[in-house]
CSV table of C-alpha atoms and ligand atoms in Angstrom, one decimal:
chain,number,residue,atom,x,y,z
A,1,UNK,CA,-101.3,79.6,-184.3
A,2,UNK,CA,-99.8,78.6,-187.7
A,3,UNK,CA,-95.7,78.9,-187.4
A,4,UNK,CA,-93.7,79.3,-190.7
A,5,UNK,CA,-90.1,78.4,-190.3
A,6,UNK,CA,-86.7,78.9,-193.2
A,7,UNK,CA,-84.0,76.9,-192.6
A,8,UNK,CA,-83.8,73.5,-190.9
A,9,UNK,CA,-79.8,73.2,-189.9
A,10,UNK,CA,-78.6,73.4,-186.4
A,11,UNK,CA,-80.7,75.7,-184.8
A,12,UNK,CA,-83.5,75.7,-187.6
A,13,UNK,CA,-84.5,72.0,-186.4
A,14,UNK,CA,-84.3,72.9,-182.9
A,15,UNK,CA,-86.7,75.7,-182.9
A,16,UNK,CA,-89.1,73.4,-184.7
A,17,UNK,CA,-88.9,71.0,-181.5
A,18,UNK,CA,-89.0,73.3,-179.3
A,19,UNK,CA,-92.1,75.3,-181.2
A,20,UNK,CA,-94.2,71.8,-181.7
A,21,UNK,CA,-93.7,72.0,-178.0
A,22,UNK,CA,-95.8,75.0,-177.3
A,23,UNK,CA,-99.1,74.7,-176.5
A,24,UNK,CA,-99.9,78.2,-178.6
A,25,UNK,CA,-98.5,76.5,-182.0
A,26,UNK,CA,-101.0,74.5,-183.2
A,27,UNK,CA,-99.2,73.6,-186.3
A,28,UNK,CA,-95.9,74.5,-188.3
A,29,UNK,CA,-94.8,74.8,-192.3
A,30,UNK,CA,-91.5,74.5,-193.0
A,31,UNK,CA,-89.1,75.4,-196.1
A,32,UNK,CA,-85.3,74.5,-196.9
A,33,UNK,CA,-83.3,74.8,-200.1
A,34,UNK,CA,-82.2,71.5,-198.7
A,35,UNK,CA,-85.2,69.3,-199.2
A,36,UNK,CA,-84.2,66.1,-197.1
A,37,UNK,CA,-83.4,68.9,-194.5
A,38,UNK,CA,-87.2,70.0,-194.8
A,39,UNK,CA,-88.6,66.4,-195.1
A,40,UNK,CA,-87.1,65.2,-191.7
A,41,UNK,CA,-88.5,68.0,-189.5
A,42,UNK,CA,-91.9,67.3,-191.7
A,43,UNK,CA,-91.8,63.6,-190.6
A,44,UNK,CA,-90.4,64.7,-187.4
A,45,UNK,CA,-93.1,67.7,-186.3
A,46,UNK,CA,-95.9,66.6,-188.1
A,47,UNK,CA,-95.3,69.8,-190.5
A,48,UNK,CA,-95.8,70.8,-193.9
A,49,UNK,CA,-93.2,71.5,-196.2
A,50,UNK,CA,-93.1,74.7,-198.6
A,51,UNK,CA,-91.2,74.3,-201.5
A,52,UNK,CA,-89.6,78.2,-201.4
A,53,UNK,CA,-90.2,81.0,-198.7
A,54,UNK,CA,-92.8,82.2,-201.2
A,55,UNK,CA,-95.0,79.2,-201.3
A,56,UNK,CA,-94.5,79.0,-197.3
A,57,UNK,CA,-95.9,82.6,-196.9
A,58,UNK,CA,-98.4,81.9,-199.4
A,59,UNK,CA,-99.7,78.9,-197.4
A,60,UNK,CA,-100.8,81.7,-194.6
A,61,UNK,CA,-98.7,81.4,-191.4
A,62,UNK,CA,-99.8,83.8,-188.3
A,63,UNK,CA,-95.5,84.1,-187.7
A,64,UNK,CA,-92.5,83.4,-189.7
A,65,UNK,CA,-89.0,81.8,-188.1
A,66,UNK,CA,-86.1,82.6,-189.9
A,67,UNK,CA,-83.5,80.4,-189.2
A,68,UNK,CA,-81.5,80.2,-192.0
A,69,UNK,CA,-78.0,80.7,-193.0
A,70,UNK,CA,-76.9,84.3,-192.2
A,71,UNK,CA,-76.6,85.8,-195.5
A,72,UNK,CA,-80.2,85.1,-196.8
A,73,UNK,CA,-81.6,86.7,-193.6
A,74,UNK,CA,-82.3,90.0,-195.6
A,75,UNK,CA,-84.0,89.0,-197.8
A,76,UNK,CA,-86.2,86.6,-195.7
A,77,UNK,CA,-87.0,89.4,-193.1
A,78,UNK,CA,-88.2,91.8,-196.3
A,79,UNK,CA,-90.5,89.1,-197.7
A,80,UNK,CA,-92.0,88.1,-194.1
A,81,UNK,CA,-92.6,92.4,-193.5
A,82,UNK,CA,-93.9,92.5,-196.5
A,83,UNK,CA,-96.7,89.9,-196.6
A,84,UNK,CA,-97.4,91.6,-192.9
A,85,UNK,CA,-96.4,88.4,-190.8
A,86,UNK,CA,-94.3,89.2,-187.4
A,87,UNK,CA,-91.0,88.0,-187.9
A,88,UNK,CA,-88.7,85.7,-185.2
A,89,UNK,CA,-85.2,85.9,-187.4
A,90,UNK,CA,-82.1,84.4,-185.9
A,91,UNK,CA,-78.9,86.3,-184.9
A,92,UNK,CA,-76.9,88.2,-186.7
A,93,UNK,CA,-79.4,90.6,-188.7
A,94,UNK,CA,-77.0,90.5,-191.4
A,95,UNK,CA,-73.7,89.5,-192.8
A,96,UNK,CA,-72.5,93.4,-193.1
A,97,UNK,CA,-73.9,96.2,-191.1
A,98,UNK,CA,-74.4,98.1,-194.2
A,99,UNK,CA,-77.4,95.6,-195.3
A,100,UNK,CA,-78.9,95.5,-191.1
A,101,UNK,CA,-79.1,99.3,-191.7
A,102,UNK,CA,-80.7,98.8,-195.3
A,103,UNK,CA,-83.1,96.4,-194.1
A,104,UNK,CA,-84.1,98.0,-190.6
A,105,UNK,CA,-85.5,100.8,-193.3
A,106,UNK,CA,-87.7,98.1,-194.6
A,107,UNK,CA,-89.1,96.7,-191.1
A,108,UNK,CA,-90.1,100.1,-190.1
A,109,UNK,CA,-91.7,100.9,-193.4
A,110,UNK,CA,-93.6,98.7,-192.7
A,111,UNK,CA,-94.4,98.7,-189.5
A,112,UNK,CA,-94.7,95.0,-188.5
A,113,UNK,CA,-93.3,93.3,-185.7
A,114,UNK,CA,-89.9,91.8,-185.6
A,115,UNK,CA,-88.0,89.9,-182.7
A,116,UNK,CA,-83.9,89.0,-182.9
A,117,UNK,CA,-82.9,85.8,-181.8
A,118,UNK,CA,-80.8,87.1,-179.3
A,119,UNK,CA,-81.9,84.4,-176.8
A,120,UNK,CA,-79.5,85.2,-173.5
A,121,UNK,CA,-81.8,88.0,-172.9
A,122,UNK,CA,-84.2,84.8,-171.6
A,123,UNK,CA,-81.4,82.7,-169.8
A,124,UNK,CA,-81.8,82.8,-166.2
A,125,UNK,CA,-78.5,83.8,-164.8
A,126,UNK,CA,-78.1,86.7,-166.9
A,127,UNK,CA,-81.9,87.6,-166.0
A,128,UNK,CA,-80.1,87.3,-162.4
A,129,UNK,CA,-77.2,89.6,-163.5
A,130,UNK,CA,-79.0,92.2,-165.0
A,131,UNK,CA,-81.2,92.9,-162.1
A,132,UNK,CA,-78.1,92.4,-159.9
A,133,UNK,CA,-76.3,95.5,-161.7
A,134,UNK,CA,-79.4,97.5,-161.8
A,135,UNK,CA,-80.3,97.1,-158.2
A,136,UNK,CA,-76.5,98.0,-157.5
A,137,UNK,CA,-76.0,95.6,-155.7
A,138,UNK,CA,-72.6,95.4,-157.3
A,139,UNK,CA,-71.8,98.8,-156.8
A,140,UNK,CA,-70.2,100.3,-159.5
A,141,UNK,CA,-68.7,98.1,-162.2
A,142,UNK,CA,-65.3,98.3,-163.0
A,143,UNK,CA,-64.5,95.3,-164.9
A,144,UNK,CA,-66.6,92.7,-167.0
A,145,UNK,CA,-65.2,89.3,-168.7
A,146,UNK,CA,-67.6,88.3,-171.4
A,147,UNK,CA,-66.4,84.6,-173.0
A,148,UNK,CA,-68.2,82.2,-175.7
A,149,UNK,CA,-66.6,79.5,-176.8
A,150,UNK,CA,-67.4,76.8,-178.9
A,151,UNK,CA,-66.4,72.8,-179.0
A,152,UNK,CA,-65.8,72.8,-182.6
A,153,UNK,CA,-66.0,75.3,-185.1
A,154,UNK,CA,-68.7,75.6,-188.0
A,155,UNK,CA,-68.3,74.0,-191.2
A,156,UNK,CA,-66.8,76.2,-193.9
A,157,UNK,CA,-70.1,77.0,-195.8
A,158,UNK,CA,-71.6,77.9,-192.6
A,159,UNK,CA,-68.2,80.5,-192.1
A,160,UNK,CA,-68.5,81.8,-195.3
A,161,UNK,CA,-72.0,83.1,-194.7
A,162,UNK,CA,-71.6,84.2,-191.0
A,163,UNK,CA,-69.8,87.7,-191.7
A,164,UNK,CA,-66.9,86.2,-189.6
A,165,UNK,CA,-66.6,85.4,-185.7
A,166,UNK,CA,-67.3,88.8,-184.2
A,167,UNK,CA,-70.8,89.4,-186.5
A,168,UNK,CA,-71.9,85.4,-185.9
A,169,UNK,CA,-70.6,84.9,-182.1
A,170,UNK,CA,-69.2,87.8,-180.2
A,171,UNK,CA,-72.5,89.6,-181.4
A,172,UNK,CA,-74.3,87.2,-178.3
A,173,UNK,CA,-71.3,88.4,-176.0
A,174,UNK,CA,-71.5,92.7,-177.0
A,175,UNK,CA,-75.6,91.8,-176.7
A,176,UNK,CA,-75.3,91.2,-173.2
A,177,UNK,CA,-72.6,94.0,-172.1
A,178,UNK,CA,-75.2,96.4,-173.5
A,179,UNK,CA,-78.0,94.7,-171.9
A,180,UNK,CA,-77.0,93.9,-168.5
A,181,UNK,CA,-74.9,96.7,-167.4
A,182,UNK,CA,-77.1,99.4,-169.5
A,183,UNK,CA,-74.3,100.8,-170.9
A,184,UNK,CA,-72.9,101.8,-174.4
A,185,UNK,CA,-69.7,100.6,-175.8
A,186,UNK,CA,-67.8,103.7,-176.9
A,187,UNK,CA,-64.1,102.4,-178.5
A,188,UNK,CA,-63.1,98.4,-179.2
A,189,UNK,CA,-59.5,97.2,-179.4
A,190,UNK,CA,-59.4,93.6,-181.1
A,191,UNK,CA,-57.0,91.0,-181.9
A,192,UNK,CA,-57.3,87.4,-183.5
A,193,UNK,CA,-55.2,84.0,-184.0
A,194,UNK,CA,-55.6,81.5,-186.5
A,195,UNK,CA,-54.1,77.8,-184.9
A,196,UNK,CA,-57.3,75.6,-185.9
A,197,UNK,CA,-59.1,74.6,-188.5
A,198,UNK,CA,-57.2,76.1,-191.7
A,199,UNK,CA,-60.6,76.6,-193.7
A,200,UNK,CA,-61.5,79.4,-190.7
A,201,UNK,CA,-58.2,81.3,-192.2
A,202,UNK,CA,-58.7,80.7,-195.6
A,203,UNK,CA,-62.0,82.5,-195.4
A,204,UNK,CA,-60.6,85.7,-194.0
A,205,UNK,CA,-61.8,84.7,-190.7
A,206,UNK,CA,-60.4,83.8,-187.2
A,207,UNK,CA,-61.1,81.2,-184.9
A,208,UNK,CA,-59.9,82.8,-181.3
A,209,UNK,CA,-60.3,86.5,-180.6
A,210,UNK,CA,-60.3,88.6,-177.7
A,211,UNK,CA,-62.0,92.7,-177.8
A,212,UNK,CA,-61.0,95.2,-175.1
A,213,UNK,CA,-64.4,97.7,-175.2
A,214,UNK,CA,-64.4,100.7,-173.7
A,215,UNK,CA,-68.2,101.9,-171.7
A,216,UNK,CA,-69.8,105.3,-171.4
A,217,UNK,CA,-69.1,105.0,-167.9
A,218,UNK,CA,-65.3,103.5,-167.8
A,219,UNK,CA,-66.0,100.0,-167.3
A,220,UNK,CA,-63.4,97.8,-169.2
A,221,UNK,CA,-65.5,95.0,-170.8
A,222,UNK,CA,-63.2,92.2,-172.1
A,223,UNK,CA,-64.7,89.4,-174.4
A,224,UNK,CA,-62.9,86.3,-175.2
A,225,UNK,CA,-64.0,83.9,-178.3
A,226,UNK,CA,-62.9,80.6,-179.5
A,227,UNK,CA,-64.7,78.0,-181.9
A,228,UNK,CA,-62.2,75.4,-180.3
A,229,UNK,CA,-62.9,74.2,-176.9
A,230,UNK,CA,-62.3,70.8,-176.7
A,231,UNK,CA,-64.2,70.8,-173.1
A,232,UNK,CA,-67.5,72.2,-174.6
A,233,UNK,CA,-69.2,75.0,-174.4
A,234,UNK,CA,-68.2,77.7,-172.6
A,235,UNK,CA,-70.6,80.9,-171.8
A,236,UNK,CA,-69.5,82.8,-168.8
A,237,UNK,CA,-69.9,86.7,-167.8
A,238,UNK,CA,-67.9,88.0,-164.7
A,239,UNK,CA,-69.2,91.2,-163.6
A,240,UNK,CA,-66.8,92.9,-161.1
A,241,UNK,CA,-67.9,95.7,-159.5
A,242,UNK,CA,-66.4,98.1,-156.1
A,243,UNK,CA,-69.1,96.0,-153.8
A,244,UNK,CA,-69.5,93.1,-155.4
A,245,UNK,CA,-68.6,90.2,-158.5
A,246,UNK,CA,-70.6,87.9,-159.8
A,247,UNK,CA,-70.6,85.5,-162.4
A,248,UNK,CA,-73.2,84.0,-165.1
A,249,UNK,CA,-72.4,80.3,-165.9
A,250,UNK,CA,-70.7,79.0,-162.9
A,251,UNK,CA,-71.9,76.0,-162.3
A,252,UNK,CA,-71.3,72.4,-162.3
A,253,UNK,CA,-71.4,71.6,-165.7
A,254,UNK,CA,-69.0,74.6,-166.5
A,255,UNK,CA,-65.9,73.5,-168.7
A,256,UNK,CA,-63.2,74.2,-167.5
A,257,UNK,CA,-60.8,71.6,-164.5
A,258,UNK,CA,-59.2,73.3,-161.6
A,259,UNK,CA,-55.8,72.8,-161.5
A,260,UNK,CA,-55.9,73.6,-157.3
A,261,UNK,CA,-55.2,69.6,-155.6
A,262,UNK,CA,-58.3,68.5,-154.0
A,263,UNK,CA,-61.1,70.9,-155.5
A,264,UNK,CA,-63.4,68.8,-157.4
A,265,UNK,CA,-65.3,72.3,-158.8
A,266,UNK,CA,-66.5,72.0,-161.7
A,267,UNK,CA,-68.2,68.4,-160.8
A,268,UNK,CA,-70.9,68.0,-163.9
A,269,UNK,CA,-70.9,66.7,-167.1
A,270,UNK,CA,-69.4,69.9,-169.3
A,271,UNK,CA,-71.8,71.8,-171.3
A,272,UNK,CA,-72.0,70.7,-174.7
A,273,UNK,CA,-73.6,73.0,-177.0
A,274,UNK,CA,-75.8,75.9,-177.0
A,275,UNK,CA,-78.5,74.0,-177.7
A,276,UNK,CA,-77.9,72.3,-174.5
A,277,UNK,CA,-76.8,75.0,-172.7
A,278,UNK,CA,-79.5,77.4,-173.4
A,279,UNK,CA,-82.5,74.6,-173.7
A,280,UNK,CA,-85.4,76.5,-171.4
A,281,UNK,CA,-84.1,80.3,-172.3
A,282,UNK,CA,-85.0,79.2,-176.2
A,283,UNK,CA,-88.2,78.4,-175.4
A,284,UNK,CA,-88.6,81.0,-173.4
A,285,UNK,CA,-87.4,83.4,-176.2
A,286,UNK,CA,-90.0,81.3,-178.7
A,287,UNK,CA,-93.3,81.8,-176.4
A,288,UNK,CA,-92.5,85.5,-176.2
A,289,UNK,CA,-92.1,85.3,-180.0
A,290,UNK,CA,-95.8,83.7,-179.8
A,291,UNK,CA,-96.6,86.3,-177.5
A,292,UNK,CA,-95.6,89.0,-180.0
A,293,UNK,CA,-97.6,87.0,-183.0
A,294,UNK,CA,-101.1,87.4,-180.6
A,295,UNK,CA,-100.2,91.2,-180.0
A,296,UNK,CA,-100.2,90.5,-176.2
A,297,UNK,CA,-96.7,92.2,-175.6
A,298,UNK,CA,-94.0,93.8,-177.7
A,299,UNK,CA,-90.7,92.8,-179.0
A,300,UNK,CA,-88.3,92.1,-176.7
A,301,UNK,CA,-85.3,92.4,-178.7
A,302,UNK,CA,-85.7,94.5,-182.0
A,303,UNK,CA,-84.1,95.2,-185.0
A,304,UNK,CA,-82.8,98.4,-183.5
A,305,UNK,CA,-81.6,96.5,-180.2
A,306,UNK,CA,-80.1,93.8,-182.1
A,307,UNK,CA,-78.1,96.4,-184.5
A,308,UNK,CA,-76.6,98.1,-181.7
A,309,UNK,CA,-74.9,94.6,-180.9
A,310,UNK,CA,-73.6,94.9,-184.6
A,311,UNK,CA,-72.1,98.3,-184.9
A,312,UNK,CA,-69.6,96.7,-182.0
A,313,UNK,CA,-69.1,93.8,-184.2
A,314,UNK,CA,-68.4,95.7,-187.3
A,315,UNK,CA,-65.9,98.2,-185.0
A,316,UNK,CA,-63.8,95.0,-184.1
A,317,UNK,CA,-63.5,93.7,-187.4
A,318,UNK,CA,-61.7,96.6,-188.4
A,319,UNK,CA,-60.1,97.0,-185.2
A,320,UNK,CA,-58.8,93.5,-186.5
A,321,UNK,CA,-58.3,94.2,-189.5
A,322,UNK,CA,-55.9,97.7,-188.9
A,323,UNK,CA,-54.8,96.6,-185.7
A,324,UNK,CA,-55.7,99.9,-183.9
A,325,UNK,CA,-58.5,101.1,-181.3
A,326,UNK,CA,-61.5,101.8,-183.2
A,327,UNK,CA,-63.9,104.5,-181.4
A,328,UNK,CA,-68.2,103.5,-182.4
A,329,UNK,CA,-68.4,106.8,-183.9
A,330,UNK,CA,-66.2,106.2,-186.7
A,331,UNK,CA,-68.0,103.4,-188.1
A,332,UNK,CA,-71.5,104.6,-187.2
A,333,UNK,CA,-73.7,105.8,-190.2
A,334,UNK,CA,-76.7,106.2,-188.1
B,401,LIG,N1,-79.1,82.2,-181.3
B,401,LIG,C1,-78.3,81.2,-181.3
B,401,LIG,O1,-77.8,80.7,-180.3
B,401,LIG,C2,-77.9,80.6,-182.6
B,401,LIG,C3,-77.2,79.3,-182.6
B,401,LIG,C4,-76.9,78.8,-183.9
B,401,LIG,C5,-77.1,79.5,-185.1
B,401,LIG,N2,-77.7,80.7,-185.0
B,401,LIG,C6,-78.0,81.5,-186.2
B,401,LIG,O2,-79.0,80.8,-187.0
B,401,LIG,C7,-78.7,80.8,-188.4
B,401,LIG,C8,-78.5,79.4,-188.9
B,401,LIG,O3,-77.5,78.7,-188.2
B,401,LIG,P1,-77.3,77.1,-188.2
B,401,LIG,O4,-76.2,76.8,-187.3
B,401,LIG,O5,-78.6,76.5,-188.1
B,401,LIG,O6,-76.8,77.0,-189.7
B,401,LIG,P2,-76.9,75.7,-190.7
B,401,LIG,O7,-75.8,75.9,-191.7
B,401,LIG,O8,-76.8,74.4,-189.9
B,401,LIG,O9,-78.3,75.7,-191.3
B,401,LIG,C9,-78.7,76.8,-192.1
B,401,LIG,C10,-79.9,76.3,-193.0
B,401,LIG,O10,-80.5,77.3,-193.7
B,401,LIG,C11,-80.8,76.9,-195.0
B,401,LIG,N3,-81.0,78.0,-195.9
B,401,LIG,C12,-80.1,78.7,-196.6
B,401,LIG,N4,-80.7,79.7,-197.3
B,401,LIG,C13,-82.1,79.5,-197.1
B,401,LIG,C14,-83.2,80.2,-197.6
B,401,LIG,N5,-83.1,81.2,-198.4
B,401,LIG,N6,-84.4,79.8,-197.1
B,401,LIG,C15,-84.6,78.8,-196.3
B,401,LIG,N7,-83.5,78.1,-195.8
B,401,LIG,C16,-82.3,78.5,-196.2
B,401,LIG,C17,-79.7,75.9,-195.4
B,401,LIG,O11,-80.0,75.0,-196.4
B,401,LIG,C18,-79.4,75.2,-194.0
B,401,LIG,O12,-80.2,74.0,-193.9
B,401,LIG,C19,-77.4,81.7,-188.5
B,401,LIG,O13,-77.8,83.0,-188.8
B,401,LIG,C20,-76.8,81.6,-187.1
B,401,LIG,O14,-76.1,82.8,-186.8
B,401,LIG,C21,-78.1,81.3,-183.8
């Protein structure tokens, strides 16, 4: 099949590796305001290059990629519904949750497939989590610790399209409460510093946060963001339940040093970045998106799923903002 893809930065140029990889993509198109940005994954993939999204979806892909920057993802989503391609767009649906809803209106209008890039949802320890807590093997959960952080923040164009750190990275953490314990968030408490990069807090933004969320069921769910971690990359969930705990990303390359004499836990070389850490569950997430292209199965993370994971963002930034406990239902329009 014939793979479209908009936007060639970090992760844009990754998925085009990882889809010239797959032996159902037989050939990709690519587009990027930034033409060399284009031109190197054309020389790189053997693709074509599209001088707009237009010309790309006029050149007749089977699926479209959206990897673009956050804020043109609205837009990019409409014109791939609307030319009837199934659509693969990258994390966060939108910049405000006011345009997801606007645009969800559009996908179902029209009734063709879409697929969010939330791509934990194929990382084997949370697939080991998630059946863990839904076997019950945990017993009841009491308490789970949800943490992302990054090496090094974003540049500041990248900030200034993200709809700030709780919309662009604690969306992946509030993703995979929801998903692996099958519970709804119900009230978020959030605070934020600002001790790195200045151009984070010029933009309205922070660059360390921590959430206190609230379950249906009682569980405390506490989620813990940085885009400075000198160690690298840090993606960990502790799930700590009245039989069990269990934790997703403990393993040697975790980093982090133990400070106890004479462990030598963590031993690996640290994670570096997502790309690195979450290699195989991309391309698992890209052959279901394949998957969905052929009609052989449906979505595994829609528009609906992945807005769900928003509505908790968009509660936090307030929460931030007002510095008060924000219940769901008070910023819920839908
Ligand atoms: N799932 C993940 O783990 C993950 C990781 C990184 C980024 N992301 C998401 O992917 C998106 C891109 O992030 P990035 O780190 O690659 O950013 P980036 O800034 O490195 O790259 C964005 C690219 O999009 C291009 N672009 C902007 N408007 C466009 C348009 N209308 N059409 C085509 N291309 C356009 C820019 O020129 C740039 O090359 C963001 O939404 C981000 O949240 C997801």
């Amino acid at each position: 099949m014939r793979i479209g893809i908009l936007g060639l930065g970090r992760i844009g140029a990754f998925h085009a590796e990882t889809l010239s990889g797959l032996d159902a993509v037989t050939s990709l198109v690519v587009a990027d305001p930034v033409a060399d940005a284009a031109k190197a994954a054309a020389e790189r993939y053997g693709a074509e290059v599209a001088d707009s999204p237009e010309a790309l979806l006029a050149a007749g892909v089977d699926g479209l990629v959206i990897a673009a920057a956050t804020d043109a993802h609205p837009a990019l989503i409409r014109a791939g519904v609307a030319a009837g391609v199934p659509v693969f767009c990258e994390k966060p649906v939108a910049r405000t949750i006011e345009e997801g809803v606007a645009v969800l209106d559009a996908v179902r209008e029209s009734g063709v497939p879409i697929q969010i890039g939330f791509n934990r949802r194929f990382d084997a320890g949370f697939l080991a989590a998630r059946a863990a807590v839904r076997a019950g093997e945990l017993g009841r959960l009491h308490t789970v610790r949800s943490t992302t952080l990054d090496p090094a923040p974003p540049p500041a164009a990248y900030v200034a399209a993200s709809g700030g750190i709780f919309r662009d990275c604690s969306v992946h953490d509030f993703d995979m409460i929801r998903w692996v314990t099958g519970r709804e968030v119900t009230e978020v408490y959030a605070a934020g510093g600002n001790r790195g990069a200045a151009y984070i807090a010029e933009a309205g933004d922070a660059d360390t946060t921590s959430a206190v969320l609230t379950l249906d069921d009682g569980t405390i769910a506490v989620v813990s963001n940085s885009r400075h971690n000198a160690r690298g990359h840090d993606v960990r969930m502790e799930l700590l339940g009245f039989a069990d705990s269990l934790a997703v990303g403990l393993d040697d390359r975790l980093p982090i040093r133990s400070a106890e004499p004479g462990v030598t836990f963590p031993s690996g070389t640290p994670h570096d970045f997502f790309m690195d850490r979450f290699t195989d569950a991309y391309r698992a997430e890209l052959t279901a998106f394949t998957e969905v292209v052929a009609g052989k199965r449906p979505s595994p993370c829609t528009i609906e799923e992945a807005l769900e994971a928003g509505w908790i963002a968009e509660a936090c930034t307030l929460s931030l903002r007002e510095h008060r406990p924000v219940p769901l239902a008070e910023v819920r329009t839908g």
